[in-house]
CSV table of C-alpha atoms in Angstrom, one decimal:
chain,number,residue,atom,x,y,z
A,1,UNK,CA,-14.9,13.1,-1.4
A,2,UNK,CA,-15.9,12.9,-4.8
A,3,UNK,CA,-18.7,9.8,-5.9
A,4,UNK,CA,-18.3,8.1,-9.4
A,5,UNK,CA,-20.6,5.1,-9.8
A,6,UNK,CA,-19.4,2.5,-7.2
A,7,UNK,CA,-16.6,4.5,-6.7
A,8,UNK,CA,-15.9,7.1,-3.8
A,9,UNK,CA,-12.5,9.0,-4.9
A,10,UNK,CA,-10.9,10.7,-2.1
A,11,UNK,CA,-9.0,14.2,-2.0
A,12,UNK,CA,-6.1,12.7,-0.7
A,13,UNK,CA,-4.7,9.6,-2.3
A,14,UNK,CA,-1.8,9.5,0.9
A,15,UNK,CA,-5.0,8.9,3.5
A,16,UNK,CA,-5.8,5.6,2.4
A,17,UNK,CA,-5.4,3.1,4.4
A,18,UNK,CA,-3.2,0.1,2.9
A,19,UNK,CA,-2.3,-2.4,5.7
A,20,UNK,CA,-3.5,-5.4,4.3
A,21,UNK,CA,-3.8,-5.6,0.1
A,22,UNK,CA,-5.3,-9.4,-0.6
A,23,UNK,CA,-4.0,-11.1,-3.7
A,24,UNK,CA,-6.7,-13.3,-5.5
A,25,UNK,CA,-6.5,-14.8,-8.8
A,26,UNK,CA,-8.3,-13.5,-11.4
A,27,UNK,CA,-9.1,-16.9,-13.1
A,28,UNK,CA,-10.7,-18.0,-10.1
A,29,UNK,CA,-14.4,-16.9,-9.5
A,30,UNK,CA,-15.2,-18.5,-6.6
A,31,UNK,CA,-11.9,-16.9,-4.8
A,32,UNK,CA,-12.8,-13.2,-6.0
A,33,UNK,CA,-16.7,-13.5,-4.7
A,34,UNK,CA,-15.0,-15.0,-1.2
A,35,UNK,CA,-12.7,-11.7,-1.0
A,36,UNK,CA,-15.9,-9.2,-1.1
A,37,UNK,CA,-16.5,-8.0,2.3
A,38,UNK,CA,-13.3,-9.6,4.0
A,39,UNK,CA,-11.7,-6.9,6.3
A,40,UNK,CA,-8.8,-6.2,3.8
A,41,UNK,CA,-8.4,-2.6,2.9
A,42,UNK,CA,-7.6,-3.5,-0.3
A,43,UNK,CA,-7.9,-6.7,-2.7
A,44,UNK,CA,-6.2,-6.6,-6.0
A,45,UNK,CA,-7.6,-9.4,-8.3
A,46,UNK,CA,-4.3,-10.7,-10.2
A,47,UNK,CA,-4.0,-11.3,-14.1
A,48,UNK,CA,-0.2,-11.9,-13.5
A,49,UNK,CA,1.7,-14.4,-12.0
A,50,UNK,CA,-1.5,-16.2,-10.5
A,51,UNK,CA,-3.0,-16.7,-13.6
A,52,UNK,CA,-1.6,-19.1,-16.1
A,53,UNK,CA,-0.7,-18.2,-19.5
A,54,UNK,CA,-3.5,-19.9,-21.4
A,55,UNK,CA,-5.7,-18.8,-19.1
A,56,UNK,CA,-5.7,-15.3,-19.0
A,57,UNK,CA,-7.6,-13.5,-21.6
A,58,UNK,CA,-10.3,-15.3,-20.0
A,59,UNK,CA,-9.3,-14.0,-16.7
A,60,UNK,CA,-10.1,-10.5,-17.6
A,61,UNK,CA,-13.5,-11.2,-18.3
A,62,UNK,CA,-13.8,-12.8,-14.7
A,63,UNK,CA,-12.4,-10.1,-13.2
A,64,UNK,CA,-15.2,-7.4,-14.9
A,65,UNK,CA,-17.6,-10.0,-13.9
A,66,UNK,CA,-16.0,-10.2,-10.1
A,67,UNK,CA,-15.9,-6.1,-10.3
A,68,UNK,CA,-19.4,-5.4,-11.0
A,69,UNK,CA,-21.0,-7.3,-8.0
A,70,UNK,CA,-22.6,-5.1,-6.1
A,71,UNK,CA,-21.8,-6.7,-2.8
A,72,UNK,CA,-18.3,-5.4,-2.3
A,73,UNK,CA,-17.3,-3.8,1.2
A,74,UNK,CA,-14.9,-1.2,1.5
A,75,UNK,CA,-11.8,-2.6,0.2
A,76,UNK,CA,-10.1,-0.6,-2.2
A,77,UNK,CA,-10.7,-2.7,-5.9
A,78,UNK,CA,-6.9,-3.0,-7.7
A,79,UNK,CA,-6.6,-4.8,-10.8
A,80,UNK,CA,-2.9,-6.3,-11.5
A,81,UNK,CA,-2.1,-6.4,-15.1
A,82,UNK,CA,0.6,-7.9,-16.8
A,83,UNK,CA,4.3,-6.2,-16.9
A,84,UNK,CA,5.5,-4.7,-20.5
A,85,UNK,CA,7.6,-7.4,-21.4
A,86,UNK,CA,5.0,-9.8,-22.3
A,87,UNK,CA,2.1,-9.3,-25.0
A,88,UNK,CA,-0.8,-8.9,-22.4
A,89,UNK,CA,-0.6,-5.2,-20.5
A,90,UNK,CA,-2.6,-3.3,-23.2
A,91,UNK,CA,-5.4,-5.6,-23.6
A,92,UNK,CA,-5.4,-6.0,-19.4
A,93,UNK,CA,-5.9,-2.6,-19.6
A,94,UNK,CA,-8.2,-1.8,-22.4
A,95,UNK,CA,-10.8,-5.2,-21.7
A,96,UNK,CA,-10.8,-4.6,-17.8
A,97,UNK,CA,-11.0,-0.9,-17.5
A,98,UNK,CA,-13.9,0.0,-19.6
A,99,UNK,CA,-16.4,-3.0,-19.0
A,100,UNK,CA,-15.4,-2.9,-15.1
A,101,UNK,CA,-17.8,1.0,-15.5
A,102,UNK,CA,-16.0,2.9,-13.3
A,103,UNK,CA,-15.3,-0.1,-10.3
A,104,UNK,CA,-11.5,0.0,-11.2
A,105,UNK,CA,-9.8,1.9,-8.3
A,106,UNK,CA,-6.2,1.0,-8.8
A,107,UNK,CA,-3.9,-0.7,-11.5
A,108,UNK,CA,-1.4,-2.7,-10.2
A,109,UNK,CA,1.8,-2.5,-12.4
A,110,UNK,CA,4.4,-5.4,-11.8
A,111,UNK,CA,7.8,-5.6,-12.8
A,112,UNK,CA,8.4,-1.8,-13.5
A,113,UNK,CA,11.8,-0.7,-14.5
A,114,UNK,CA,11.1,2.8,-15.6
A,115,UNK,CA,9.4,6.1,-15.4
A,116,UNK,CA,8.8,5.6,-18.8
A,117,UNK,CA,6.3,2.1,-17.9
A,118,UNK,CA,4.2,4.4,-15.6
A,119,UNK,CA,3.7,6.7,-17.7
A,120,UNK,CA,2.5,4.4,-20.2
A,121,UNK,CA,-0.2,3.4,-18.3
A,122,UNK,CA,-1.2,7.0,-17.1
A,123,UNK,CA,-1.7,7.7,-21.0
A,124,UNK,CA,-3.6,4.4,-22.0
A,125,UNK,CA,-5.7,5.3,-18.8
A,126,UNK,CA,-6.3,9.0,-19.9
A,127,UNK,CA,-8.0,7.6,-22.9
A,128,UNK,CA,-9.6,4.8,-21.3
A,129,UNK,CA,-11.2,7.5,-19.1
A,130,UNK,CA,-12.0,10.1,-21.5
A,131,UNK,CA,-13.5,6.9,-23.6
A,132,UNK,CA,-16.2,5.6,-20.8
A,133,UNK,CA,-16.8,8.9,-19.6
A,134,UNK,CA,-15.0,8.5,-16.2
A,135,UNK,CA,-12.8,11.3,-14.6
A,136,UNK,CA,-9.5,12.3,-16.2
A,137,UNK,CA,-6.9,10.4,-13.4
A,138,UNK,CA,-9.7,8.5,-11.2
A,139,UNK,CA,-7.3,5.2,-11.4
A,140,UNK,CA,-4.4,5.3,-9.3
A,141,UNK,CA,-1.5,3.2,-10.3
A,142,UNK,CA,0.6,0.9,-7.5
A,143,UNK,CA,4.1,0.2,-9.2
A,144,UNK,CA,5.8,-2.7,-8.2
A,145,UNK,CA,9.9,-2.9,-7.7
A,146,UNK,CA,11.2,-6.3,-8.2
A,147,UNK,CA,14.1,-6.3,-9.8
A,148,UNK,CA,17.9,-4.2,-9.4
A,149,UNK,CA,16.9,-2.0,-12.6
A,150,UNK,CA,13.6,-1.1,-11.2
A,151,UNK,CA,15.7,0.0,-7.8
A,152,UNK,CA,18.1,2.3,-9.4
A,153,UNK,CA,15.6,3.9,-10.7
A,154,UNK,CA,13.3,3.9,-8.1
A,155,UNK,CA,12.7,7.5,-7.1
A,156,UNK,CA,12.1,8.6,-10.9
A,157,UNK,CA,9.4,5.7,-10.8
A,158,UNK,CA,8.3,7.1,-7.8
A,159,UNK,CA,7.6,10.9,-9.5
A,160,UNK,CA,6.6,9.6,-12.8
A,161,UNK,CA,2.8,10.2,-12.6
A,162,UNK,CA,0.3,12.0,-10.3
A,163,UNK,CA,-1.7,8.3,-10.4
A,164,UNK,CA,1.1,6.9,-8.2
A,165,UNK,CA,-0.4,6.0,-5.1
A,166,UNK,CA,2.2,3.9,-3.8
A,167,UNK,CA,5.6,1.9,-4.1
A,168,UNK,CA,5.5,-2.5,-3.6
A,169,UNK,CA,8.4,-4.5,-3.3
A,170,UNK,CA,8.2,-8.2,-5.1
A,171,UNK,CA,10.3,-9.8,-3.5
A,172,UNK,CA,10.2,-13.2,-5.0
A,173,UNK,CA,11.1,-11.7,-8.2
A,174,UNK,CA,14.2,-9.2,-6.7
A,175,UNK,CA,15.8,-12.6,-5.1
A,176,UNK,CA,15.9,-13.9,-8.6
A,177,UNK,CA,16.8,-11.0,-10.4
A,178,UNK,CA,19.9,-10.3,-7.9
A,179,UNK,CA,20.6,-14.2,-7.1
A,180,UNK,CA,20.0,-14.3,-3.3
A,181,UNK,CA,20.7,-18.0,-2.6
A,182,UNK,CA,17.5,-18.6,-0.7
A,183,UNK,CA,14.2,-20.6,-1.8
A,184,UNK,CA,12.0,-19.0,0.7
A,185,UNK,CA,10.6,-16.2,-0.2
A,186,UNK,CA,11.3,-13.2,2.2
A,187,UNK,CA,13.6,-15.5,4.3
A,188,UNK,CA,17.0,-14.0,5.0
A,189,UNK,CA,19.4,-16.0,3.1
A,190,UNK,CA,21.2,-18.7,4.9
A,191,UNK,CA,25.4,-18.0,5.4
A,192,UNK,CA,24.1,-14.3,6.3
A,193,UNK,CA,25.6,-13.7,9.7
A,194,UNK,CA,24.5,-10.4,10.3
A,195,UNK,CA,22.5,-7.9,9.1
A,196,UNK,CA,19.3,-7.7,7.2
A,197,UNK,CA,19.4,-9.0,3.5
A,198,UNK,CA,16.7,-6.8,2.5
A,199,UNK,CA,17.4,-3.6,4.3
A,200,UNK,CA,19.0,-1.5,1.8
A,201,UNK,CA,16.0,-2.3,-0.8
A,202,UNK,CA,13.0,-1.8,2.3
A,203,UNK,CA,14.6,1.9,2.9
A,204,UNK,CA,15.1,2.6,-0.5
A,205,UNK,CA,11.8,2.4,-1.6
A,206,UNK,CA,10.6,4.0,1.9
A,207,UNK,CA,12.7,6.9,1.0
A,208,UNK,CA,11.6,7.1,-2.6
A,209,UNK,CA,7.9,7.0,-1.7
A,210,UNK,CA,7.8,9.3,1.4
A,211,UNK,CA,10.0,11.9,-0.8
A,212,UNK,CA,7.0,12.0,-3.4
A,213,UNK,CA,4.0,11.5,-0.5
A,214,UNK,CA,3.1,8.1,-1.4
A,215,UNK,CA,2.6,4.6,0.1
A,216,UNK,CA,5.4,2.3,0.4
A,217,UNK,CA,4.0,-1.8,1.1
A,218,UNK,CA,5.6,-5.0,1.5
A,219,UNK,CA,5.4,-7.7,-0.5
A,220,UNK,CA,4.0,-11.0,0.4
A,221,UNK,CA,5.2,-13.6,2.6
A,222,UNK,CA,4.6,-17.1,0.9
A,223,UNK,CA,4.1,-19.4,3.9
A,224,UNK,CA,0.9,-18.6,4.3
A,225,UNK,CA,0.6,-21.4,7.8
A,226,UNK,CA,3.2,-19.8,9.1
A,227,UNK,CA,1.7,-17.4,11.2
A,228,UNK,CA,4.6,-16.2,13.2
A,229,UNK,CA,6.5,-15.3,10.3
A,230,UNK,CA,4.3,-13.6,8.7
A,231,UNK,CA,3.7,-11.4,11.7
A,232,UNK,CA,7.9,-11.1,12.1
A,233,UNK,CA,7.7,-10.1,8.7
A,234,UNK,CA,5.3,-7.5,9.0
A,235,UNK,CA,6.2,-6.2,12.3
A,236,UNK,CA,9.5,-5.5,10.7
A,237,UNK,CA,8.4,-3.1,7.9
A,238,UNK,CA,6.2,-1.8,10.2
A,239,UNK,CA,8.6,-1.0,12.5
A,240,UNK,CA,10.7,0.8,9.1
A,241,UNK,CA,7.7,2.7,8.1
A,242,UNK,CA,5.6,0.7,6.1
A,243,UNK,CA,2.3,1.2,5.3
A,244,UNK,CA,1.1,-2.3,4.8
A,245,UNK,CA,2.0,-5.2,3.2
A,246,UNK,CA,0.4,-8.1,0.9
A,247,UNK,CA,-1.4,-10.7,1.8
A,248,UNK,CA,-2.5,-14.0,0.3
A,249,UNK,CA,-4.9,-15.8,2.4
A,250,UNK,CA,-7.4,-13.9,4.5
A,251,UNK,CA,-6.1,-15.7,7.9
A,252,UNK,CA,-2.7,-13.1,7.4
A,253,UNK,CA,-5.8,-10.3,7.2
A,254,UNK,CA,-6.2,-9.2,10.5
A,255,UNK,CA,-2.8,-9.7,11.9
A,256,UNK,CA,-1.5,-7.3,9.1
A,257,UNK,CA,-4.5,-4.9,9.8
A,258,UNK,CA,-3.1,-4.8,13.6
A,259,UNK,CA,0.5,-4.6,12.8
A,260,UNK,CA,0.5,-1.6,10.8
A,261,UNK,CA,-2.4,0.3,12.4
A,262,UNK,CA,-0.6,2.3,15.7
A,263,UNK,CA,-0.5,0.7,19.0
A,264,UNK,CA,-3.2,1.8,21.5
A,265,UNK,CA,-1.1,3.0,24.1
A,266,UNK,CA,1.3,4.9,21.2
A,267,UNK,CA,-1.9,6.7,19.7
A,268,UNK,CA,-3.4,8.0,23.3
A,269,UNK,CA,-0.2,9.5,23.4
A,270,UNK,CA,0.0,10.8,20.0
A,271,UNK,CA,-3.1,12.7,20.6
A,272,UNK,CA,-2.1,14.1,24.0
A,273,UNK,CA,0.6,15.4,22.4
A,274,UNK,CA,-1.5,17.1,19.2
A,275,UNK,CA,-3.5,18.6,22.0
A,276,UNK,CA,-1.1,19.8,24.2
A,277,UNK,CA,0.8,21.2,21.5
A,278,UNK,CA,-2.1,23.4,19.8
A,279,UNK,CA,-3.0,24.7,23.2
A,280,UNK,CA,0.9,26.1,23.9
A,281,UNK,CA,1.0,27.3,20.7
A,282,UNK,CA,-2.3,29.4,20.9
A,283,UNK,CA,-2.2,33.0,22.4
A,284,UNK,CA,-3.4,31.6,25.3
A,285,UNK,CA,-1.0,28.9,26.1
A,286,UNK,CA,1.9,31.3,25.7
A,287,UNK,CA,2.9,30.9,22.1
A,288,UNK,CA,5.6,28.2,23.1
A,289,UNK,CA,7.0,25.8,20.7
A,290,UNK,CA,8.7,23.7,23.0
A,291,UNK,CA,6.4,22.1,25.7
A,292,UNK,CA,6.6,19.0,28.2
A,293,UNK,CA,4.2,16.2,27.9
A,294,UNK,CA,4.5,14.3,30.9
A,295,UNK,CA,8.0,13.7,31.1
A,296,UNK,CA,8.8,13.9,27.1
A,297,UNK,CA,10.6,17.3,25.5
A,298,UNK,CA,8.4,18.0,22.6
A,299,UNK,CA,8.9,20.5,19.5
A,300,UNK,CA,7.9,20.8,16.1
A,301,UNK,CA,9.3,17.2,15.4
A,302,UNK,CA,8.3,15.6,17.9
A,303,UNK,CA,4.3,17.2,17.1
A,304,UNK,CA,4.9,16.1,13.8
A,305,UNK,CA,5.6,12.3,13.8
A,306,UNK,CA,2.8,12.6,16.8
A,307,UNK,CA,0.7,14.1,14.2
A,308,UNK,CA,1.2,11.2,11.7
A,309,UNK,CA,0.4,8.3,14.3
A,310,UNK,CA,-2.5,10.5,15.4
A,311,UNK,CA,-4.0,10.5,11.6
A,312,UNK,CA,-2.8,6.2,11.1
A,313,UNK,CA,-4.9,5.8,14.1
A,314,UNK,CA,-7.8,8.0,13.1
A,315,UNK,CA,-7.7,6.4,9.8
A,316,UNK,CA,-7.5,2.9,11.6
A,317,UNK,CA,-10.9,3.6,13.0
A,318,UNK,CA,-9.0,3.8,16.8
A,319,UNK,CA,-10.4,6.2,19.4
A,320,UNK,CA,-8.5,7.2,22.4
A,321,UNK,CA,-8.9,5.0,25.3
A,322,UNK,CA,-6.4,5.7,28.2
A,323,UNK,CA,-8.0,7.5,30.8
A,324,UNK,CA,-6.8,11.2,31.5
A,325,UNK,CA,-3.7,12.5,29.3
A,326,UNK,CA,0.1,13.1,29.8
A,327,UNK,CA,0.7,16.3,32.0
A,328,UNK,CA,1.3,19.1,29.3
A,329,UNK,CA,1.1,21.7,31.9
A,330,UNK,CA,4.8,22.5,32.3
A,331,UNK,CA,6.2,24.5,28.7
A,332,UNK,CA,10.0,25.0,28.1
């Protein structure tokens, strides 16, 4: 781990934790000092769609004000700026990132289309950096696909800068932009008999991310009283993959955090397995690469997506509870 001002940089971008990224305004102080030391793992403070037009140079001066508190927790601090169609995503970048000293983790890029628009911010960023005196490639960059363009080219997106951290569906804007004939945001379209409406696009991104070793996250779902949908929602990227997804009042907070943080029961298991798998591996345990863990064949593939439930739940702050472990005696 490496410390710059308030800022802790880790070696490995792909270990943070993203299960619940909180949306506030930037216009609206009182919201941003509320979301300090709320049990998000991440809270982006929005210059975008939540902000009103006339409002928003003044929002970036709220949001370097909201940024140098001292009292944050240890959510993650992402800034979203404005997309590159409209006249604001240079000034976002150049009045937040050099007043904020160093408190800007991650910039939130919306609407992106092209390789080319990530790597537009990586360079601006490069000289912001070099400018305040702040390490070449501290801020990461979350790129948001909302729109058919930005999904065809998705996986170039994906690869277009070390600073990608991860991949975001918008899914209010991709409904638009493709004309699903719903008004709810996230809601499978009614006349759709079967299927998923939003399959193709969930596993697309998935794929694109996980191909470069990044984070993939859901977008939003709007209702925020409607607890039960929110959790369907989340449960199913969860169940694809997912690493998190966005929320936009703190009540969705800890059902997201649970969601996508391993099951209890899955990440005892998990560990057994890690275990059980070293020792049959060692000399002493035989040097076998296939082994049985209670009554489960396991081999390299199996130790590997135990592995990655093993380090979501370690990252998760989860210890193992069940009592005793899987029988791992018996080796094929």
């Amino acid at each position: 781990m490496t410390r710059v001002g308030a800022v802790t940089l880790p070696s490995d971008r792909s270990t943070l934790l993203r299960r619940s990224v909180l949306a506030v305004p930037g216009s609206n102080p009182s919201m941003m000092s509320k979301a300090r030391g709320l049990p998000a793992d991440a809270v982006f403070l929005d210059l975008e769609d939540a902000v009103a037009p006339a409002a928003k140079v003044a929002a970036r001066a709220s949001v370097v004000e909201a940024l140098r508190a001292d009292d944050w927790g240890s959510q993650r601090r992402m800034v979203r700026v404005n997309d590159w169609t409209t006249a604001h995503t240079l000034r976002d970048l150049t009045d937040v990132v050099g007043p904020a000293g160093g408190r800007v983790e991650v910039i939130v890029l919306p609407k992106v289309r092209s390789a080319g628009e990530v790597q537009a911010v990586d360079l601006i960023l490069t000289q912001l950096e070099r400018e305040h005196d702040l390490p070449v490639g501290a801020i990461g960059i979350d790129a948001q696909i909302e729109d058919a363009r930005g999904l065809l080219h998705v996986d170039a997106i994906a690869g277009a800068s070390p600073r990608v951290e991860a991949l975001v569906f918008g899914p209010g804007d991709f409904m638009a932009d493709i004309g699903m004939r719903t008004l709810t945001v996230g809601a499978q379209p009614p006349g759709l008999a079967h299927g998923d409406a939003y399959h193709h696009v969930l596993m697309s991104i998935l794929v694109a991310a996980r191909s470069h070793g990044i984070a993939a996250v859901d977008g939003p779902w709007v209702q925020v009283r409607d607890a039960e949908g929110f959790a369907a929602s989340a449960r199913h990227a969860a169940a694809l993959g997912y690493d998190g997804k966005w929320v936009l009042h703190p009540t969705q907070i800890a059902a997201a955090n649970e969601i996508f943080a391993p099951r209890q029961d899955d990440f005892d298991r998990a560990v057994a397995i890690v275990e059980a798998y070293a020792r049959h591996l060692s000399a002493e345990g035989g040097h076998r690469g296939a082994v049985m863990v209670g009554d489960e064949m396991v081999d390299e593939a199996g130790h590997r997506i135990a592995r990655a439930v093993a380090a979501a739940g370690r990252a998760a702050g989860m210890s193992v509870t069940a009592e005793g472990t899987p029988d791992a005696d018996r080796a094929q």
